[in-house]
Coordinates of C-alpha atoms in Angstrom, one line a residue:
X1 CA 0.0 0.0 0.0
X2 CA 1.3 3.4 -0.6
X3 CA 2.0 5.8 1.4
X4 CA 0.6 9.5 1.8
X5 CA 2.0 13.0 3.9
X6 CA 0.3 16.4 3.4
X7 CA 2.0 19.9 4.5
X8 CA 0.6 22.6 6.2
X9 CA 3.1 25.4 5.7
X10 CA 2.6 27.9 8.6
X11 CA 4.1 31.9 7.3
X12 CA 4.0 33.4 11.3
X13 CA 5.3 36.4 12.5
X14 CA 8.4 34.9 14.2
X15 CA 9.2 31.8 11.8
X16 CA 8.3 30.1 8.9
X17 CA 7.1 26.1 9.9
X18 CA 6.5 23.4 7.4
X19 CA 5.0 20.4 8.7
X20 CA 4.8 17.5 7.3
X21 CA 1.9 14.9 8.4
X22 CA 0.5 11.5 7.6
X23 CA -3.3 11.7 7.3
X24 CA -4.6 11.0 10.8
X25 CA -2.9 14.5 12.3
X26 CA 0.6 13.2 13.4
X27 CA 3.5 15.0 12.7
X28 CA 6.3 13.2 10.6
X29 CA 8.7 16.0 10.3
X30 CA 8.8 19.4 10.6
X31 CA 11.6 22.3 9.9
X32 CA 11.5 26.1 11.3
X33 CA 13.3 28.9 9.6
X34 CA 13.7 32.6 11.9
X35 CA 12.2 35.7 10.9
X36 CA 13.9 38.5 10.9
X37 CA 12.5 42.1 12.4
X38 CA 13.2 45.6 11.7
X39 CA 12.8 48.8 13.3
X40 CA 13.8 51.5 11.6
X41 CA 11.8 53.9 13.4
X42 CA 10.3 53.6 16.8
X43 CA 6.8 52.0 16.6
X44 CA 7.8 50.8 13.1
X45 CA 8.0 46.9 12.9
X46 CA 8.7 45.5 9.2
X47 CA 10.0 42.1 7.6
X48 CA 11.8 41.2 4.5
X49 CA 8.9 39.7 1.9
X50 CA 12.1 37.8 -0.6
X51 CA 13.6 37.0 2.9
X52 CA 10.3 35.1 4.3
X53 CA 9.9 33.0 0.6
X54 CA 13.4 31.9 0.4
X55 CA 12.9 30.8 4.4
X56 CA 9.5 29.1 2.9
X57 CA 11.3 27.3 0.1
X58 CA 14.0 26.3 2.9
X59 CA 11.3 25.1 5.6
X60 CA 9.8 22.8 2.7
X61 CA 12.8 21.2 1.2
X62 CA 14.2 20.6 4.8
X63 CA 11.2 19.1 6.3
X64 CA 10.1 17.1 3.3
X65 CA 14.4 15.9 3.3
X66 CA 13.5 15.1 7.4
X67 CA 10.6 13.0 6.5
X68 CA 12.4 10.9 4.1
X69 CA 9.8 10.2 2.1
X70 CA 9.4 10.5 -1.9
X71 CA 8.1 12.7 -4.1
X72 CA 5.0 11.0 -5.1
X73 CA 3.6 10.2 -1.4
X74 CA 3.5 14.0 -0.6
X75 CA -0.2 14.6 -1.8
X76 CA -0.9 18.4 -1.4
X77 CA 0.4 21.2 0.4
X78 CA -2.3 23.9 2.1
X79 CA -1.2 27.4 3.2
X80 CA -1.5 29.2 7.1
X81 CA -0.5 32.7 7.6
X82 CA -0.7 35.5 10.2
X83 CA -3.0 38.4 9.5
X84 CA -2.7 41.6 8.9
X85 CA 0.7 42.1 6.7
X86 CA 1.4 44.6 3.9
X87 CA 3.7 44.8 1.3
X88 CA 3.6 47.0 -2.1
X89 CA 4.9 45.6 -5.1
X90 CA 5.2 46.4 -8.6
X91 CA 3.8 45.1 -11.9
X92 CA 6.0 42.2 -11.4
X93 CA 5.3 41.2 -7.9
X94 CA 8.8 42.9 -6.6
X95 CA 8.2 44.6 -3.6
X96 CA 9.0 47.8 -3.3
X97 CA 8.2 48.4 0.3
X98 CA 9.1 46.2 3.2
X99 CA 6.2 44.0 5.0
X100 CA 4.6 46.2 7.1
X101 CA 3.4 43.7 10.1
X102 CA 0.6 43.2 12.3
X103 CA 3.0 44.6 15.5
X104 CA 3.8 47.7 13.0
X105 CA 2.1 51.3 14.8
X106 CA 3.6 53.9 12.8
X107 CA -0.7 54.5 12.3
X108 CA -1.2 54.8 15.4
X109 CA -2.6 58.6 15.6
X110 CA -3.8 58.3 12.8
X111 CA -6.1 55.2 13.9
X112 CA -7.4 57.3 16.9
X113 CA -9.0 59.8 14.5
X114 CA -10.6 57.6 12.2
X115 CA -11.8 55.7 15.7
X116 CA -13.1 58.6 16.4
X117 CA -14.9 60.1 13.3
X118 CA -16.2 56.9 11.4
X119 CA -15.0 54.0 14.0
X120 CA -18.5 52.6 14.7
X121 CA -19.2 53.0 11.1
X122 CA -16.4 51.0 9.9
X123 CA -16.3 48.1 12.7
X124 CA -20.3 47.1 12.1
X125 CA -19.9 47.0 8.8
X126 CA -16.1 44.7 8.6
X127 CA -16.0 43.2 12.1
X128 CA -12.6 44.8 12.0
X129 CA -11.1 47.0 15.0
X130 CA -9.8 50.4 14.1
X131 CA -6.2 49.5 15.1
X132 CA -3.1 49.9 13.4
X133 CA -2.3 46.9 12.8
X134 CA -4.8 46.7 9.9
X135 CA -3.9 47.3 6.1
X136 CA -6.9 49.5 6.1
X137 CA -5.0 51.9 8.6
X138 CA -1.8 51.2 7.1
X139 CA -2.9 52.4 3.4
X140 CA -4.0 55.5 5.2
X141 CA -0.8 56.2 6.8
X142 CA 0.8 55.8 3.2
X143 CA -1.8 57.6 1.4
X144 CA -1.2 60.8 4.5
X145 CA 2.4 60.9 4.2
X146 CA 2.7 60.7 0.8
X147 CA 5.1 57.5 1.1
X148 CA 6.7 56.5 -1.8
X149 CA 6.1 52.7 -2.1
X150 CA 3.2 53.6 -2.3
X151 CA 2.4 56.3 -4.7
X152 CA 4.7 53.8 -7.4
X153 CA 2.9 50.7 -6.1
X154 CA 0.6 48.8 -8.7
X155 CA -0.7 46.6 -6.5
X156 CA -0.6 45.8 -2.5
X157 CA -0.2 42.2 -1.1
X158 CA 0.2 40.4 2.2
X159 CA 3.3 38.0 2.7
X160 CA 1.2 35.1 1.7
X161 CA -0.2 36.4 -1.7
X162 CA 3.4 37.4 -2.2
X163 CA 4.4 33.8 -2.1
X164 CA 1.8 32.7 -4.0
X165 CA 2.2 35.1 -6.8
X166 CA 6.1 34.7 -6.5
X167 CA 5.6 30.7 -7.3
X168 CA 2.2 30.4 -9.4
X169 CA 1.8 33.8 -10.4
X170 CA -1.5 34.5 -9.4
X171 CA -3.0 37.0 -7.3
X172 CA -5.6 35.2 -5.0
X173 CA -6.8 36.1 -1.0
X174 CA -8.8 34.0 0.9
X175 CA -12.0 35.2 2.9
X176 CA -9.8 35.2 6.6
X177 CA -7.4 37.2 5.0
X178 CA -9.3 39.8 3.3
X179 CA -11.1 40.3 6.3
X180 CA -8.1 40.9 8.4
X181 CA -7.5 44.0 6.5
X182 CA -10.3 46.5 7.2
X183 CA -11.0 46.5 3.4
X184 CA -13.4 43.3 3.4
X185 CA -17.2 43.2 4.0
X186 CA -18.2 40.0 5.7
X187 CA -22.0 40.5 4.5
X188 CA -21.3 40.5 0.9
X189 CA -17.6 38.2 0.6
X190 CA -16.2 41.3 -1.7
X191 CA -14.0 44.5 -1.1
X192 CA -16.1 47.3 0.0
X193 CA -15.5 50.6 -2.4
X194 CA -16.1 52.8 0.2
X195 CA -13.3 52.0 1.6
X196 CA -11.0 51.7 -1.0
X197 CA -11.7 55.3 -1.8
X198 CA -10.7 56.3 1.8
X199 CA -7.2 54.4 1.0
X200 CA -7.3 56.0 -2.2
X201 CA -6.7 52.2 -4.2
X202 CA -8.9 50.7 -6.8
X203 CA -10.0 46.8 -6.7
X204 CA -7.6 46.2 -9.1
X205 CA -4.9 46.9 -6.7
X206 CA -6.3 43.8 -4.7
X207 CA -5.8 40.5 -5.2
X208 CA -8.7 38.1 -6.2
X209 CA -11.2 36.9 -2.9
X210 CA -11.7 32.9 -3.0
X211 CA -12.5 30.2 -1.1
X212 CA -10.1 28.6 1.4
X213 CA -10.1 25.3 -0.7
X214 CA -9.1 27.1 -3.7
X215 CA -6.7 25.3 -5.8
X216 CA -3.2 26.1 -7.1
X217 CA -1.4 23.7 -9.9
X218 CA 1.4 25.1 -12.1
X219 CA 4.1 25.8 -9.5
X220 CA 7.0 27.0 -11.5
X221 CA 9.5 24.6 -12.4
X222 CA 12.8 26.3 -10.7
X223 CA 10.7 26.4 -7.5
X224 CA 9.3 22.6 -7.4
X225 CA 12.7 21.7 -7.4
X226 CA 14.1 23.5 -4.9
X227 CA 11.2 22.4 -2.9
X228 CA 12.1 19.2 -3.8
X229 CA 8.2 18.1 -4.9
X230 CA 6.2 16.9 -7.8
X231 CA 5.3 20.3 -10.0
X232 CA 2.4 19.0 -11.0
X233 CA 1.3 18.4 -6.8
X234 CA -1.8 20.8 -6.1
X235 CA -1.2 23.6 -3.3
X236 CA -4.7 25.1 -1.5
X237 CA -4.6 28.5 -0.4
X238 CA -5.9 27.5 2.9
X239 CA -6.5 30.8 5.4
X240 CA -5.1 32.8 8.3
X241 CA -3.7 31.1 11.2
X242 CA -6.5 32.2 13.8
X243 CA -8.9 30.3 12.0
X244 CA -6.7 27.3 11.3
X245 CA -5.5 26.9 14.4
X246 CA -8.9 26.3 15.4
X247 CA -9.5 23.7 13.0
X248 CA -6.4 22.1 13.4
X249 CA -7.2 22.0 17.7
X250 CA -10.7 20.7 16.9
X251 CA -12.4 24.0 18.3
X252 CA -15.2 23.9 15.6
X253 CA -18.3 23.6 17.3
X254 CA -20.5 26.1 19.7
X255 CA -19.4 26.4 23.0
X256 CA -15.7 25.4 22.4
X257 CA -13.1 27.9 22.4
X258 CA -9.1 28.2 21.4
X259 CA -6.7 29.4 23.3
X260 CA -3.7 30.2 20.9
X261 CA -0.1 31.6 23.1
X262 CA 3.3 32.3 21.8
X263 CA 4.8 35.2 21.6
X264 CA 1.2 37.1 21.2
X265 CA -1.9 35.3 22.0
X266 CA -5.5 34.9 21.3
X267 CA -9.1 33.5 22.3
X268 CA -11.5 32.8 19.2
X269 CA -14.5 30.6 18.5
X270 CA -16.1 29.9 15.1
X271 CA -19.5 31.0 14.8
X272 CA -22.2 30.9 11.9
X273 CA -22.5 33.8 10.0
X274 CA -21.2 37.2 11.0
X275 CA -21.6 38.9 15.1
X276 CA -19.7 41.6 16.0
X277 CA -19.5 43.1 20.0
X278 CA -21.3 46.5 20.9
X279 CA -18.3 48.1 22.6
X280 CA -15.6 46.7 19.6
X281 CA -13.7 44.5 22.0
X282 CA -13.7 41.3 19.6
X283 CA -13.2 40.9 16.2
X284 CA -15.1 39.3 13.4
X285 CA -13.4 37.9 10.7
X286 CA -14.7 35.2 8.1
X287 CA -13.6 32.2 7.3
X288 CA -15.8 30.5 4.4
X289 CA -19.0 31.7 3.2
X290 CA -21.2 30.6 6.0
X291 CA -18.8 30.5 8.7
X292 CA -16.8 33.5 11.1
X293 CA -14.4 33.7 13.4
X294 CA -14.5 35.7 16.7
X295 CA -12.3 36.9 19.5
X296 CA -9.5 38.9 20.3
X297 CA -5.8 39.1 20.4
X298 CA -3.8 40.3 22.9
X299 CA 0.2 41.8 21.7
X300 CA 1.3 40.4 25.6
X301 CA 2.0 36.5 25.8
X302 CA 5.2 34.7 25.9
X303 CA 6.4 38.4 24.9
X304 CA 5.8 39.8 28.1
X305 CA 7.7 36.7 29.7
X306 CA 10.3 37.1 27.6
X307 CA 10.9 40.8 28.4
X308 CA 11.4 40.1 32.0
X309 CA 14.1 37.6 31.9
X310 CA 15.5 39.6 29.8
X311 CA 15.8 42.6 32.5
X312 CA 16.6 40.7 35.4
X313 CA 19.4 39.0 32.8
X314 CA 17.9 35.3 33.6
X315 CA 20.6 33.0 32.0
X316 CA 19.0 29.7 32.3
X317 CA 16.5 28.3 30.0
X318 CA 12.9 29.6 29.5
X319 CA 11.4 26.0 31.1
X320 CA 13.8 27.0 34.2
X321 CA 13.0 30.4 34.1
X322 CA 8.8 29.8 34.7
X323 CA 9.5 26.8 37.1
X324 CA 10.5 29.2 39.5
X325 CA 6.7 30.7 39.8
X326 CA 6.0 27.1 41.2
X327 CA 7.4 28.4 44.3
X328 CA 4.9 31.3 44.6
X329 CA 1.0 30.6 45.8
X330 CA -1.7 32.1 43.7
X331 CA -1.8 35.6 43.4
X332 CA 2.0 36.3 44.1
X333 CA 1.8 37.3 47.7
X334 CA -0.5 40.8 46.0
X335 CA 1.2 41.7 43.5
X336 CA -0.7 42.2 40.3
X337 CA 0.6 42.9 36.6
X338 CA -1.4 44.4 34.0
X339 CA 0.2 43.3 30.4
X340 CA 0.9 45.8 28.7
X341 CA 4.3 46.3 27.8
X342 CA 3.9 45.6 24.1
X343 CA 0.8 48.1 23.6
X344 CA -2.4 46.2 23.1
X345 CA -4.7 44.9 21.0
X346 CA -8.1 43.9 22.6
X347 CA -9.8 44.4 25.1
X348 CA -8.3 47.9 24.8
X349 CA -7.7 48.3 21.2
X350 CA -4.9 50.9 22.4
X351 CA -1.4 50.9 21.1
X352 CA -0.5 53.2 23.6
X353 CA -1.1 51.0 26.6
X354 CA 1.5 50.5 29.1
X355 CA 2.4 47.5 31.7
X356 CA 2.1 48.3 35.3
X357 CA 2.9 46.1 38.6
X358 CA 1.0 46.8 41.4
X359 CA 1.3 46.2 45.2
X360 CA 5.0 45.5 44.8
X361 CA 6.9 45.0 48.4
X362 CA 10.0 44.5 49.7
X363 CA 9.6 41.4 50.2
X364 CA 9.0 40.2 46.7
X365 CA 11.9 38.6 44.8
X366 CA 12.2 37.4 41.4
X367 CA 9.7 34.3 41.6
X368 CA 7.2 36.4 42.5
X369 CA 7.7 38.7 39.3
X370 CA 7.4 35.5 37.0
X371 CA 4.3 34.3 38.9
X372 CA 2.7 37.9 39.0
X373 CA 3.6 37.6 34.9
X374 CA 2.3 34.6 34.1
X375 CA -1.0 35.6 36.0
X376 CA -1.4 38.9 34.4
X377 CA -0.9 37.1 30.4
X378 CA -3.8 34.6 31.7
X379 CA -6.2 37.4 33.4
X380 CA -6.3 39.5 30.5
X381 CA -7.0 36.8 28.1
X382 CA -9.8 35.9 31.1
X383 CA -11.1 39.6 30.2
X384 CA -10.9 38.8 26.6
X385 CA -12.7 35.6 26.7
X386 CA -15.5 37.8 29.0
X387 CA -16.2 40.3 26.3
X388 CA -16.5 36.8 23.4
X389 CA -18.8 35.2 26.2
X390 CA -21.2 38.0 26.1
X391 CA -21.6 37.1 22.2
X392 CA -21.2 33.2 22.1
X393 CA -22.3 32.4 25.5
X394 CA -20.0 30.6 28.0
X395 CA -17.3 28.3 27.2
X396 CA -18.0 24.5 27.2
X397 CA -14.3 23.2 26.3
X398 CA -11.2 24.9 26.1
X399 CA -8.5 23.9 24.0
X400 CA -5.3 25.5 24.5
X401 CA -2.3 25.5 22.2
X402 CA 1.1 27.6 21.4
X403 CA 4.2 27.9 23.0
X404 CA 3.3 28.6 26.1
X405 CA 1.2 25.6 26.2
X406 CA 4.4 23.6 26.9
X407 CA 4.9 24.8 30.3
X408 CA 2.5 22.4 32.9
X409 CA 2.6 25.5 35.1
X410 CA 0.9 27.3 32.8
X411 CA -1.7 24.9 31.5
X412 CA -2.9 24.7 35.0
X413 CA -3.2 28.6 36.1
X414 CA -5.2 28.3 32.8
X415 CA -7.7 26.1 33.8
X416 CA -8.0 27.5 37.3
X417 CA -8.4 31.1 35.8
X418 CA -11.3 29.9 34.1
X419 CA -12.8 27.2 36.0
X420 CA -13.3 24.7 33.3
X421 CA -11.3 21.5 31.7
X422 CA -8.2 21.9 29.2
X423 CA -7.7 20.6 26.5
X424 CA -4.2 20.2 24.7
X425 CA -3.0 18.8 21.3
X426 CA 0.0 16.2 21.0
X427 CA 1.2 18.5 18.6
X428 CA 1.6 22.1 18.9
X429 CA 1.5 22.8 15.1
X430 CA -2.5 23.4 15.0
X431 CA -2.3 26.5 12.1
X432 CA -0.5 23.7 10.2
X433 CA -2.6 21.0 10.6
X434 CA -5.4 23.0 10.1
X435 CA -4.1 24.1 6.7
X436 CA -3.3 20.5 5.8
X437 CA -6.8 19.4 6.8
X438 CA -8.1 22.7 4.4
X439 CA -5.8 21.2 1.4
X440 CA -7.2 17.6 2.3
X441 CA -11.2 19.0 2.2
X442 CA -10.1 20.5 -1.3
X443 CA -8.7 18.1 -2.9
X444 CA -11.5 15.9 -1.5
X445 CA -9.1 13.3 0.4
X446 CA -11.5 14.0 3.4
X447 CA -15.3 14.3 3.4
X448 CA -15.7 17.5 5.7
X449 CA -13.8 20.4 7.9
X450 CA -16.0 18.5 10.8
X451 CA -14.0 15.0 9.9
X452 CA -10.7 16.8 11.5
X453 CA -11.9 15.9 14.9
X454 CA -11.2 12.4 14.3
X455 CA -7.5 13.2 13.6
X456 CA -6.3 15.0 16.3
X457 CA -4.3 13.3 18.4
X458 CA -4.9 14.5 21.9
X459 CA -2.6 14.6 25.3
X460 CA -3.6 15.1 28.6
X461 CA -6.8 16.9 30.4
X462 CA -6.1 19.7 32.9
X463 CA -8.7 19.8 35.5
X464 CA -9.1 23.1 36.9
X465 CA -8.8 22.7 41.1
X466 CA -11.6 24.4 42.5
X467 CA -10.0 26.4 45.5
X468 CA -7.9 28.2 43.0
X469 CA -10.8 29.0 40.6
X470 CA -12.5 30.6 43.7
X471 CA -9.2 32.9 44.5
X472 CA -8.3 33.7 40.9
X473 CA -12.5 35.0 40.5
X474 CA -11.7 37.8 43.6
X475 CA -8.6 38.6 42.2
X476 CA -10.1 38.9 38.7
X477 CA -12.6 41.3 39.9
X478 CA -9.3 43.7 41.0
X479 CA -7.3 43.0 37.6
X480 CA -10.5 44.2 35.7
X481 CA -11.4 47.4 37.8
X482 CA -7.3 48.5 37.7
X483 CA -7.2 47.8 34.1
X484 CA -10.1 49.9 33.1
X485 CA -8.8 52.5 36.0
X486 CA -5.6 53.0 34.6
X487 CA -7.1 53.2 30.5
X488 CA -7.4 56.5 31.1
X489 CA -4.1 57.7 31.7
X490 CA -2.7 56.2 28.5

């Protein structure tokens, strides 16, 4: 009997994944290649779009080499990416500007005015928050200050379509990622011209909406063989990694909710048809024609974490560094940390947010800073999963993944934060998976998206402990009144 391996190529923010799985979910092999970031400016944040498809190329080759298996047993390939990532390019595809990223805030004054003005307006009709990190406030910051990219640009791309169009020469978006700009209307599955005039761009400057299961065949030679695969194998375009990861965790169905934490984080549930919050904290983006996405993102996760070691200059390892919160009770003798460091996204919506410890003593020592950390990442994605409650209704299962799912620690303050049953993945790689599963449903190896919950293989259950569910509730109820306290100072 033959064999057969699908990839789910994962395009984050940090890396580039490739994953390589056999058809019940588990990985075979997978390769990682770094991103690079930039600042050039402070609040700027951008990525080399040549660098990220020569690390794609790379991932591919190297996990397909890993697997060991041939050409012929690699069935189809299906695309993850993270939102919100703009590039302008020219009549050839070149880019001419770097990749503006999600964690990019040059628009961030500018985002405050248009919240202002037309912000209501704009979120009921895309599901979209007014935030800088979209290409919708983006385009405007380009379109104010005259920047050149620009002005020259004949058409404007995220990294994805960049790949795409750099190895099959199309222009194509899926619905998740045309949402993710600002520029989408969920209602009608097209590019809203209002819109586009504000940027001051034409449809034609946009790539072409489809399906998640859209195909892709005629891979250019040169690339196939670098890639080290079939030319004629078909690729799908798949969708963003918010809506993957959910597929690829099993958090399809009402009432069950994905926790995603690495270096950002996020709390989403797929819902039919289109739901937006009355106070903007969530987000609404699609995913096919029937069903959504919604939740929130938060800029603070393992980022936050990462930060602090870095201050107190913490040489060991990241696993060492957390296991010293396991010295700590709950609550970290009263010290409290709001999250903020990196700006945020929701609940706030407010680039200009800023981290704060509170009740800090003399007696406090470095364990205490970790624990207060840890508990601050997991109460504001509490607050988060509060303002998606008050749409879907409360949670039934929670499944968590990311990096941060590694630590045991952390798993657990999850499940006592919210007083119900974790869920984690054998596999950490649910964007992938999820976009494997997408290629699999298109090229109709598998009957159904539902099917996927067949093929995840599953570890352990976290059982929240119900004395620390009751103390993490009170100290919720402080978190939430300092956090919307302090808004207004930033």
């Amino acid at each position: 009997m033959s064999r057969e391996f699908v990839i789910g190529l994962d395009i984050g923010t940090t890396s580039v994944k490739a994953c390589v799985f056999n058809l019940n979910g588990n990985v075979v092999a997978e390769a990682e290649k770094m991103n690079t970031f930039y600042y050039p400016q402070q609040g700027w944040v951008e990525q080399d779009a040549v660098e990220i498809e020569r690390s794609a190329v790379f991932a591919i080759r190297e996990a397909i080499e890993k697997a060991n298996i041939k050409k012929n047993e690699l069935i189809t390939l299906g695309f993850s990416a993270a939102m919100h990532s703009l590039i302008c390019v020219d009549i050839n595809g070149k880019p001419l500007s770097p990749a503006l990223i999600w964690a990019d805030g040059r628009g961030a004054a500018l985002s405050e005015r248009v919240m202002e003005t037309q912000g209501d307006e704009i979120y009921s009709k895309t599901g979209t928050p007014i935030h800088p990190m979209t290409p919708f406030i983006k385009l405007l910051w380009m379109k104010e200050t005259e920047y050149k990219p620009y002005n020259e640009a004949k058409y404007f791309m995220s990294i994805k379509e960049y790949l795409i169009h750099r190895w099959f020469n199309q222009r194509v978006i899926d619905y998740s990622m045309a949402s993710a700009t600002g520029l989408f209307n969920p209602t009608t599955l097209k590019w809203d011209y209002e819109l586009l005039e504000l940027t001051g761009i034409d449809q034609e400057q946009l790539s072409e909406i489809v399906a998640p299961t859209e195909r892709l065949t005629g891979i250019k030679n040169s690339i196939a063989e670098e890639m080290g695969i079939m030319p004629e194998m078909p690729f799908v375009v798949g969708a963003a990694d918010g809506q993957l990861a959910n597929l690829g965790i099993g958090a399809i169905l009402p009432g069950e909710v994905a926790v995603s934490v690495g270096t950002s984080g996020a709390i989403r549930q797929i819902t039919n048809g289109f739901k937006i919050s009355e106070n903007r904290e969530t987000f609404c983006y699609s995913f096919t024609e029937d069903y959504s996405i919604i939740g929130g993102p938060t800029n603070n996760g393992g980022i936050a974490l990462q930060w602090l070691k870095d201050l107190l200059n913490y040489e060991g390892s990241f696993t060492e560094f957390l296991a010293e919160a396991e010295q700590v009770a709950p609550g970290a003798e009263g010290m409290i940390f709001l999250p903020y460091v990196n700006g945020e996204r929701a609940p706030l919506w407010n680039q200009n947010a800023k981290g704060n410890f509170y009740g800090m003593t003399l007696t406090h020592k470095r364990e205490h800073f970790i624990r207060a950390v840890l508990e601050g990442i997991t109460l504001n994605l509490y607050q988060i999963g509060k303002a998606l409650e008050r749409i879907a209704g409360e949670p039934e299962k929670i499944y968590v993944n990311g990096g941060l799912a590694r630590s045991p620690l952390w798993l657990q303050m999850m499940a006592d934060v919210f007083g119900k049953e974790v869920f984690v993945p054998e596999s950490h790689h649910s964007a992938a998976w999820g976009a494997a599963w997408t290629a699999m449903v298109a090229i109709e190896k598998v009957d159904s998206f539902a099917d996927i919950k067949k093929n995840i293989p599953m570890g352990e259950v976290i059982k929240p402990n119900k004395e620390a569910n009751e103390f993490y509730k009170n100290l919720y109820e402080k978190y939430e009144m300092m956090a919307k306290d302090l808004s207004k100072y930033f």
